[in-house]
């Protein structure tokens, strides 16, 4: 799903070359330099490695003709602008779909609520069921290994019934005996190690399918309602999107998501609703093989992408996020994140990106 079986062959593909191009590109330092240089609508940078990156926000603000191959979609009952690529049926881009307040809400949910059990994360396989990770990080707690039958039972319930030999709990620094030989890590470190969480029906990464035996809750009403409303441009006429699962991806400063195809849902006519939050990134949309040259575009906080039908068969990925202060484009978020809990969230989102992908499984 996330890489070719032959790494050497993958290095030679057009998709891989594009990934390396954007991953390795060095951004110029724009401090103290004029930004008044004119550039075509829909193009960032005016030259160099970013000259071909599509900027839908610039297209939205411009009043000229759209570049070749890009169209606008008129969707009955949908009040936001929608762009598409004429040669990629089923792909839709909704720039600025979420208000700043909505973005802040979903960033908070992604850090405070979505990693909560019974939802599984990349940390579950190592540490078992971890509750209140965000609160523990805010209070500077430390996760230590313990022997506790109650914790053992809870971990088994959230690990598909499989026994675990190690159990962990959060404690204050003062509770750790000096000289004690125990495995420990700070909650803040764990938040930074968070890479994914699964909502609704739980996706089993080892088997690449949805495992209904894992305990799970339904997608929250608020997230389900948002996904249903945003999926309208990509839905077959007269049908309603039914959110059953979601994967939340957490990107650190140097993280990327290699080219892959999301192919584990039964009905590809139904879209994946992909919500971007936090730092700006580059998104690559390729073709049905890695040999096809991908199109690069900017994704900013509040943008939503829909992929349905033929677009579901296209390789796509995120080669880089922009954490540099001149390029992250999160000033609106910074102005809204000022509460007690938000201090920790603001520190996190200044060099991170969160992506919520909502799916109809059956």
XYZ file of C-alpha atoms in Angstrom:
362
model
C 0.000 0.000 0.000
C 2.746 2.437 0.931
C 5.634 1.314 -1.245
C 6.729 -0.791 -4.164
C 7.903 -4.374 -3.639
C 11.127 -3.493 -5.454
C 12.673 -0.347 -3.855
C 15.171 0.065 -6.685
C 12.372 0.040 -9.251
C 10.359 2.524 -7.191
C 13.295 4.952 -7.312
C 12.984 5.043 -11.093
C 9.280 5.890 -11.290
C 7.883 9.317 -12.092
C 5.981 9.390 -8.805
C 9.099 8.654 -6.765
C 11.086 11.315 -8.601
C 8.395 13.875 -7.781
C 8.412 12.807 -4.130
C 12.161 13.317 -3.893
C 11.961 16.639 -5.730
C 9.587 18.187 -3.193
C 11.048 16.440 -0.178
C 14.544 17.770 -0.871
C 13.638 21.243 -2.161
C 15.192 24.053 -0.118
C 12.837 26.958 0.438
C 14.307 30.457 0.014
C 14.426 32.726 3.052
C 11.907 35.434 2.225
C 12.525 37.594 5.314
C 13.464 41.093 4.328
C 12.882 40.392 0.640
C 10.183 41.877 -1.516
C 7.102 39.716 -2.027
C 5.634 41.971 -4.703
C 6.940 39.960 -7.633
C 4.003 39.020 -9.811
C 3.281 35.386 -10.548
C 0.577 33.537 -12.466
C -2.634 32.679 -10.631
C -2.502 29.132 -9.374
C 1.292 28.924 -9.340
C 3.474 29.291 -6.244
C 6.987 30.655 -6.252
C 7.273 31.941 -9.816
C 10.117 29.535 -10.571
C 12.277 26.728 -9.262
C 10.967 23.473 -7.925
C 7.602 24.869 -6.790
C 6.715 26.571 -10.054
C 4.383 23.780 -11.153
C 2.511 23.372 -7.844
C -1.183 24.146 -8.284
C -2.524 26.709 -5.804
C -6.316 26.494 -5.711
C -6.554 29.417 -3.282
C -4.877 31.635 -5.875
C -7.259 30.342 -8.537
C -10.188 31.111 -6.250
C -8.986 34.681 -5.717
C -8.193 35.272 -9.386
C -10.671 36.454 -11.995
C -8.984 35.084 -15.086
C -9.393 31.850 -16.991
C -8.467 28.618 -15.269
C -5.261 26.843 -16.364
C -5.641 24.061 -18.895
C -6.898 20.835 -17.382
C -8.574 22.432 -14.342
C -12.324 23.020 -14.070
C -14.891 24.287 -11.599
C -17.812 22.107 -10.556
C -21.320 23.390 -9.969
C -23.017 21.130 -7.422
C -26.697 21.488 -6.601
C -27.190 21.994 -2.885
C -23.505 22.748 -2.258
C -22.553 26.337 -1.448
C -18.746 26.204 -1.649
C -16.439 26.498 -4.685
C -15.193 23.138 -5.976
C -12.325 22.531 -8.392
C -11.444 19.392 -10.327
C -8.884 18.029 -12.777
C -10.475 17.173 -16.101
C -8.255 14.091 -16.557
C -8.859 12.743 -13.016
C -12.605 11.990 -12.746
C -13.737 11.662 -9.148
C -11.185 14.079 -7.662
C -12.561 17.270 -6.083
C -10.783 20.075 -4.248
C -12.717 22.363 -1.877
C -10.431 25.261 -0.835
C -11.093 26.856 2.556
C -13.993 24.525 3.272
C -13.686 24.985 7.053
C -13.703 28.243 8.990
C -10.860 28.996 11.389
C -13.134 28.147 14.329
C -14.011 24.792 12.751
C -10.352 24.035 12.108
C -9.460 24.731 15.745
C -12.299 22.494 16.907
C -11.132 19.534 14.822
C -7.482 20.046 15.798
C -8.532 19.861 19.455
C -10.621 16.752 18.771
C -7.733 15.123 16.897
C -5.401 15.520 19.870
C -7.773 15.193 22.836
C -10.535 12.805 21.715
C -9.532 10.772 18.671
C -6.598 8.914 20.357
C -8.892 7.822 23.212
C -9.720 4.087 23.589
C -11.329 2.104 22.120
C -9.797 3.906 19.148
C -6.439 2.366 18.284
C -3.266 4.309 17.488
C 0.239 3.411 16.370
C 1.120 3.471 20.093
C -1.405 0.752 21.010
C 0.738 -2.155 19.840
C 3.596 -0.958 22.061
C 1.883 0.415 25.152
C -1.602 -1.057 25.056
C -4.646 1.061 25.830
C -3.609 4.630 26.746
C -6.316 6.958 28.092
C -6.109 10.752 28.351
C -2.798 11.100 26.534
C -3.383 14.802 25.876
C -4.171 15.560 29.541
C -1.110 13.583 30.634
C 1.106 15.553 28.248
C -0.355 18.858 29.393
C 0.340 17.881 33.029
C 3.838 16.626 32.184
C 3.108 13.040 33.200
C 5.414 10.093 32.557
C 4.351 6.682 31.250
C 5.939 3.828 33.209
C 5.762 0.062 32.961
C 3.775 -1.552 35.778
C 2.353 -4.885 36.863
C -1.378 -4.465 37.379
C -4.056 -7.126 36.671
C -6.723 -4.455 36.107
C -4.589 -2.734 33.504
C -3.801 -6.146 31.981
C -7.504 -6.890 31.523
C -8.188 -3.470 30.001
C -5.315 -3.848 27.559
C -6.561 -7.275 26.457
C -10.003 -5.820 25.741
C -8.471 -3.147 23.502
C -6.019 -5.483 21.827
C -8.554 -7.797 20.216
C -8.488 -10.201 23.199
C -4.785 -10.919 22.792
C -2.836 -10.997 26.074
C -0.109 -8.435 26.680
C 2.912 -9.102 28.855
C 3.617 -5.424 29.581
C 1.352 -2.746 31.027
C 1.828 0.974 31.484
C 0.323 3.887 33.382
C 0.909 7.630 33.745
C 2.573 8.931 36.905
C 4.145 12.154 38.162
C 7.901 12.454 38.119
C 7.878 12.393 41.927
C 6.264 8.941 41.902
C 9.230 7.321 40.151
C 11.671 5.958 42.678
C 15.201 7.127 42.145
C 17.396 4.353 40.845
C 14.384 2.223 39.925
C 14.904 0.101 36.833
C 11.691 0.730 34.881
C 10.848 1.590 31.322
C 9.440 5.106 31.032
C 8.737 7.879 28.535
C 7.143 11.291 28.847
C 3.575 11.846 27.662
C 4.793 14.804 25.605
C 7.155 12.484 23.741
C 4.289 10.080 23.057
C 2.162 12.860 21.569
C 5.026 13.645 19.211
C 5.266 9.952 18.312
C 1.566 9.775 17.475
C 1.257 8.955 13.765
C -2.286 7.647 13.328
C -5.524 6.869 15.100
C -8.520 4.951 13.759
C -12.123 5.971 14.366
C -15.302 3.961 13.917
C -14.588 0.549 12.381
C -10.977 -0.190 13.239
C -8.476 -0.708 10.436
C -5.954 -3.502 11.016
C -2.719 -2.306 9.412
C -1.032 -5.718 9.639
C -3.823 -7.449 7.704
C -4.915 -4.408 5.670
C -8.597 -4.802 6.394
C -11.275 -3.625 8.806
C -11.467 -5.920 11.823
C -14.975 -5.839 13.313
C -13.720 -7.861 16.304
C -11.879 -4.815 17.645
C -13.943 -2.740 20.100
C -15.055 0.521 18.512
C -17.467 3.427 18.730
C -19.424 4.897 15.850
C -18.107 7.996 14.132
C -19.252 11.003 16.183
C -22.391 12.777 14.978
C -20.466 16.008 14.405
C -17.798 14.381 12.230
C -20.369 12.263 10.393
C -22.483 15.335 9.627
C -19.465 17.256 8.347
C -18.398 14.356 6.118
C -21.920 13.898 4.705
C -22.192 17.580 3.813
C -18.742 17.801 2.257
C -19.115 14.570 0.262
C -22.029 15.930 -1.809
C -19.969 16.929 -4.909
C -18.607 13.376 -5.242
C -21.742 11.396 -4.423
C -23.951 9.640 -6.988
C -27.225 11.502 -7.468
C -29.784 10.748 -4.794
C -27.355 8.905 -2.495
C -26.010 9.969 0.907
C -22.512 9.325 2.221
C -22.432 6.969 5.231
C -19.336 7.555 7.414
C -18.275 4.270 9.013
C -14.548 4.676 9.627
C -11.815 7.277 9.648
C -8.038 7.305 9.766
C -6.377 10.331 11.342
C -2.788 10.922 10.225
C -0.396 13.023 12.309
C 2.620 14.510 10.504
C 5.743 15.797 12.228
C 8.218 18.226 10.612
C 10.080 15.643 8.518
C 7.237 13.179 7.928
C 5.875 12.189 4.550
C 3.296 9.744 3.222
C 4.592 7.712 0.323
C 2.592 7.104 -2.831
C -0.223 4.609 -2.286
C -3.777 3.692 -3.258
C -6.629 3.479 -0.715
C -8.251 0.255 -1.877
C -9.713 -1.507 1.171
C -13.270 -0.172 1.037
C -15.928 -2.201 -0.809
C -17.480 0.569 -2.928
C -15.101 2.959 -4.663
C -17.938 5.053 -6.048
C -18.190 6.501 -2.531
C -15.560 9.137 -1.770
C -12.880 9.403 0.841
C -13.433 12.768 2.553
C -9.988 14.133 3.431
C -9.684 17.118 5.811
C -6.414 19.062 6.144
C -5.480 20.823 9.400
C -2.351 22.651 10.501
C 0.735 23.381 8.433
C 0.538 23.636 4.659
C 1.734 20.647 2.649
C 2.269 19.452 -0.903
C -0.109 16.747 -2.106
C 0.717 14.611 -5.128
C -2.034 13.110 -7.280
C -0.769 10.596 -9.792
C -2.308 8.035 -12.115
C -3.072 4.329 -11.909
C 0.622 3.434 -11.955
C 3.651 5.064 -10.364
C 5.043 5.627 -13.845
C 2.578 8.442 -14.530
C 3.799 11.933 -13.681
C 1.793 13.243 -10.689
C 0.248 16.677 -10.302
C 1.407 18.622 -7.255
C -0.880 20.962 -5.313
C -0.868 22.847 -2.026
C -3.134 21.722 0.800
C -3.752 24.282 3.542
C -5.523 24.086 6.856
C -9.269 23.947 6.213
C -9.036 22.501 2.693
C -10.968 19.340 1.866
C -10.234 16.805 -0.882
C -12.671 14.187 -2.166
C -11.532 11.069 -4.025
C -14.135 8.774 -5.566
C -14.561 6.514 -8.585
C -11.553 6.537 -10.912
C -9.649 8.855 -8.572
C -9.692 6.073 -5.957
C -7.399 4.100 -8.283
C -4.818 6.904 -8.449
C -1.582 6.879 -6.504
C -1.302 9.821 -4.135
C 0.872 10.971 -1.259
C 2.328 13.838 0.776
C 6.076 14.351 0.190
C 6.488 17.278 2.601
C 4.855 19.671 5.014
C 5.975 23.270 5.488
C 6.922 24.048 9.081
C 9.022 27.121 8.272
C 7.346 30.257 9.688
C 7.280 31.959 6.284
C 5.435 29.060 4.660
C 3.327 27.162 7.222
C 0.366 29.587 6.783
C -1.316 29.056 10.143
C -1.528 32.670 11.377
C -5.333 32.449 11.595
C -5.044 29.373 13.817
C -2.440 31.047 16.026
C -4.790 33.959 16.663
C -7.553 31.569 17.819
C -5.554 29.155 19.986
C -5.016 31.023 23.241
C -6.809 29.139 26.070
C -5.099 27.065 28.767
C -5.438 23.805 26.817
C -4.634 25.617 23.587
C -1.087 26.535 24.634
C -0.042 22.899 24.241
C -2.073 22.543 21.022
C -0.537 25.690 19.553
C 2.964 24.448 20.293
C 2.081 21.186 18.559
C 0.403 22.583 15.449
C 3.173 25.103 14.720
C 5.240 22.294 13.205
C 2.656 19.602 12.501
C -0.136 18.652 10.156
C -3.238 16.570 10.853
C -5.254 14.827 8.154
C -8.672 13.241 8.855
C -9.825 10.724 6.209
C -13.465 9.626 6.546
C -14.629 6.529 4.675
C -17.741 4.533 3.878
C -16.551 0.948 4.306
C -19.504 -1.099 3.015
